[in-house]
Coordinates of C-alpha atoms in Angstrom, one line a residue:
M1 CA -2.6 -4.0 -14.6
R2 CA -1.2 -2.5 -11.5
V3 CA -1.0 -5.0 -8.3
G4 CA 0.4 -4.3 -4.8
Q5 CA 0.9 -5.6 -1.4
V6 CA -0.1 -3.4 1.4
V7 CA 0.8 -4.2 5.0
T8 CA -0.4 -2.0 7.9
S9 CA 1.1 -1.9 11.1
R10 CA 0.4 -0.4 14.8
V11 CA 3.5 1.7 16.1
K12 CA 4.5 0.3 19.6
G13 CA 4.2 3.0 22.1
G14 CA 7.1 5.5 22.0
Q15 CA 8.8 4.1 18.8
V16 CA 7.5 6.0 15.7
E17 CA 11.0 6.9 15.1
A18 CA 12.3 3.3 15.4
A19 CA 9.2 2.4 13.0
V20 CA 10.6 5.0 10.1
T21 CA 14.0 3.7 10.4
A22 CA 12.6 0.1 9.9
A23 CA 10.6 0.9 6.8
V24 CA 13.7 2.8 5.5
E25 CA 15.6 -0.3 5.7
I26 CA 13.3 -2.8 4.3
A27 CA 12.1 -0.3 1.7
G28 CA 16.0 -0.3 0.4
L29 CA 15.7 -4.1 0.3
V30 CA 12.4 -4.7 -1.7
R31 CA 13.3 -1.8 -4.3
R32 CA 16.4 -4.3 -5.3
H33 CA 13.6 -6.5 -6.6
G34 CA 11.6 -4.1 -8.7
G35 CA 8.3 -1.9 -7.7
D36 CA 6.9 1.3 -6.3
V37 CA 7.4 1.3 -2.5
H38 CA 5.5 3.9 -0.3
F39 CA 5.4 4.3 2.9
H40 CA 2.6 6.3 5.4
L41 CA 2.3 7.3 8.8
T42 CA -1.4 7.6 9.7
T43 CA -2.7 10.5 11.7
V44 CA -6.2 10.5 11.1
A45 CA -7.7 6.9 10.6
G46 CA -10.2 5.9 12.6
E47 CA -9.1 2.6 14.5
D48 CA -6.3 2.8 12.5
V49 CA -4.6 5.7 13.9
N50 CA -1.0 5.4 15.2
S51 CA -0.5 2.9 12.4
T52 CA 1.8 2.7 9.5
V53 CA 0.9 1.8 5.6
F54 CA 3.8 0.1 4.1
S55 CA 2.7 -0.7 0.2
I56 CA 4.8 -2.0 -3.0
D57 CA 2.9 -1.6 -6.4
Y58 CA 4.3 -3.6 -9.3
E59 CA 3.0 -2.9 -13.1
S60 CA 1.7 -6.4 -13.4
P61 CA 0.9 -9.7 -11.7
E62 CA 3.8 -11.4 -13.2
A63 CA 6.2 -8.5 -12.5
L64 CA 4.9 -9.2 -8.5
G65 CA 5.4 -12.9 -8.8
A66 CA 9.0 -12.6 -9.7
A67 CA 9.8 -10.3 -7.3
F68 CA 8.3 -12.2 -4.6
D69 CA 10.3 -14.8 -6.1
A70 CA 13.2 -13.3 -5.8
M71 CA 13.0 -12.0 -2.2
A72 CA 11.9 -15.2 -0.9
D73 CA 15.5 -16.2 -1.3
D74 CA 16.9 -12.9 -0.5
A75 CA 18.5 -13.8 3.0
E76 CA 18.6 -10.0 3.9
I77 CA 15.1 -9.6 3.4
Q78 CA 14.2 -12.9 5.4
A79 CA 16.6 -11.7 8.3
F80 CA 14.6 -8.1 8.8
T81 CA 11.3 -10.3 8.4
T82 CA 12.3 -12.3 11.2
R83 CA 13.5 -9.5 13.4
F84 CA 10.3 -7.3 12.3
N85 CA 8.1 -10.0 13.9
G86 CA 9.9 -10.5 16.7
P87 CA 9.2 -9.3 20.5
D88 CA 11.6 -6.2 19.9
S89 CA 10.1 -4.9 16.7
P90 CA 9.1 -1.2 16.7
S91 CA 5.6 -2.0 15.2
E92 CA 3.1 -5.0 15.1
V93 CA 1.6 -6.1 11.8
T94 CA -2.2 -6.1 12.1
S95 CA -3.0 -6.8 8.4
T96 CA -1.5 -7.8 5.1
S97 CA -3.5 -7.7 1.7
M98 CA -2.9 -7.7 -2.1
T99 CA -4.3 -5.1 -4.2
M100 CA -5.5 -5.1 -7.9
E101 CA -6.3 -1.8 -9.6
L102 CA -9.6 -2.0 -11.3
P103 CA -9.8 -0.1 -14.6
L104 CA -11.9 2.7 -14.5
G105 CA -11.6 3.7 -18.0
R106 CA -9.7 6.9 -17.2
D107 CA -6.0 8.0 -17.0
P108 CA -4.9 9.3 -13.4
K109 CA -3.6 12.8 -13.2
P110 CA 0.1 12.1 -12.8
G111 CA 2.1 12.8 -10.0
Q112 CA 2.8 11.9 -6.4
G113 CA 1.2 14.1 -3.5
G114 CA 2.0 14.2 0.4
I115 CA -1.1 12.8 1.6
L116 CA -2.8 9.5 1.3
E117 CA -6.3 9.0 1.4
V118 CA -8.0 5.4 1.5
H119 CA -12.1 4.9 1.4
L120 CA -12.6 1.2 2.5
G121 CA -16.0 -0.2 1.3
K122 CA -17.6 -3.5 0.4
P123 CA -20.0 -3.4 -3.1
N124 CA -23.3 -5.0 -2.5
P125 CA -24.2 -8.2 -4.8
G126 CA -24.6 -7.2 -8.5
R127 CA -23.6 -3.4 -8.2
I128 CA -19.8 -3.6 -9.2
A129 CA -20.5 -1.6 -12.2
D130 CA -21.9 1.0 -10.0
V131 CA -19.1 0.9 -7.9
L132 CA -16.7 1.3 -10.4
N133 CA -18.4 4.5 -12.3
E134 CA -18.9 6.1 -9.0
A135 CA -15.4 5.6 -8.3
A136 CA -14.4 7.1 -11.8
E137 CA -16.7 10.1 -10.7
V138 CA -15.1 10.3 -7.5
C139 CA -11.4 9.9 -9.0
E140 CA -12.2 12.7 -11.5
F141 CA -13.7 14.8 -8.8
V142 CA -10.3 14.6 -6.3
E143 CA -8.2 15.4 -9.3
A144 CA -9.9 18.4 -10.2
N145 CA -9.7 19.7 -6.6
G146 CA -6.0 19.0 -6.3
A147 CA -5.7 15.3 -5.8
V148 CA -3.0 13.6 -8.1
N149 CA -3.0 9.7 -9.2
A150 CA -6.8 9.0 -8.0
R151 CA -6.7 5.1 -8.7
W152 CA -9.5 2.3 -7.5
Y153 CA -8.1 -0.9 -6.1
S154 CA -9.7 -4.0 -5.2

């Protein structure tokens, strides 16, 4: 079961290039500890426009835990984190979350596209089975129309 961490940040005025440079730097540091790293600039994102999304996916909760333990002792990652959270950072973190892929009884179409689309929602009480069924249908639909690797995370 895939799990991950997602960090959303708002880019400070005129600092997109510096934000991308920072993402490339931390991606290189994080990759040393495993995980599948992705970085996206948001353009059409409602209240999150002019933001970035940095995610790290792991194959299992155990893999994530081992990587986080190792990163906690990584001096370069700690130094980066201190700089990135300081006043001269090109971005300001607006949210951090953990994700877990929910099984939909289907295999995603393999591949990686150039566009990330995310929908956020909150299931009504007692309706999670309906949500999972609908999510599987949506994943099948978008993959039938050109998307790849459609998944459902909680």
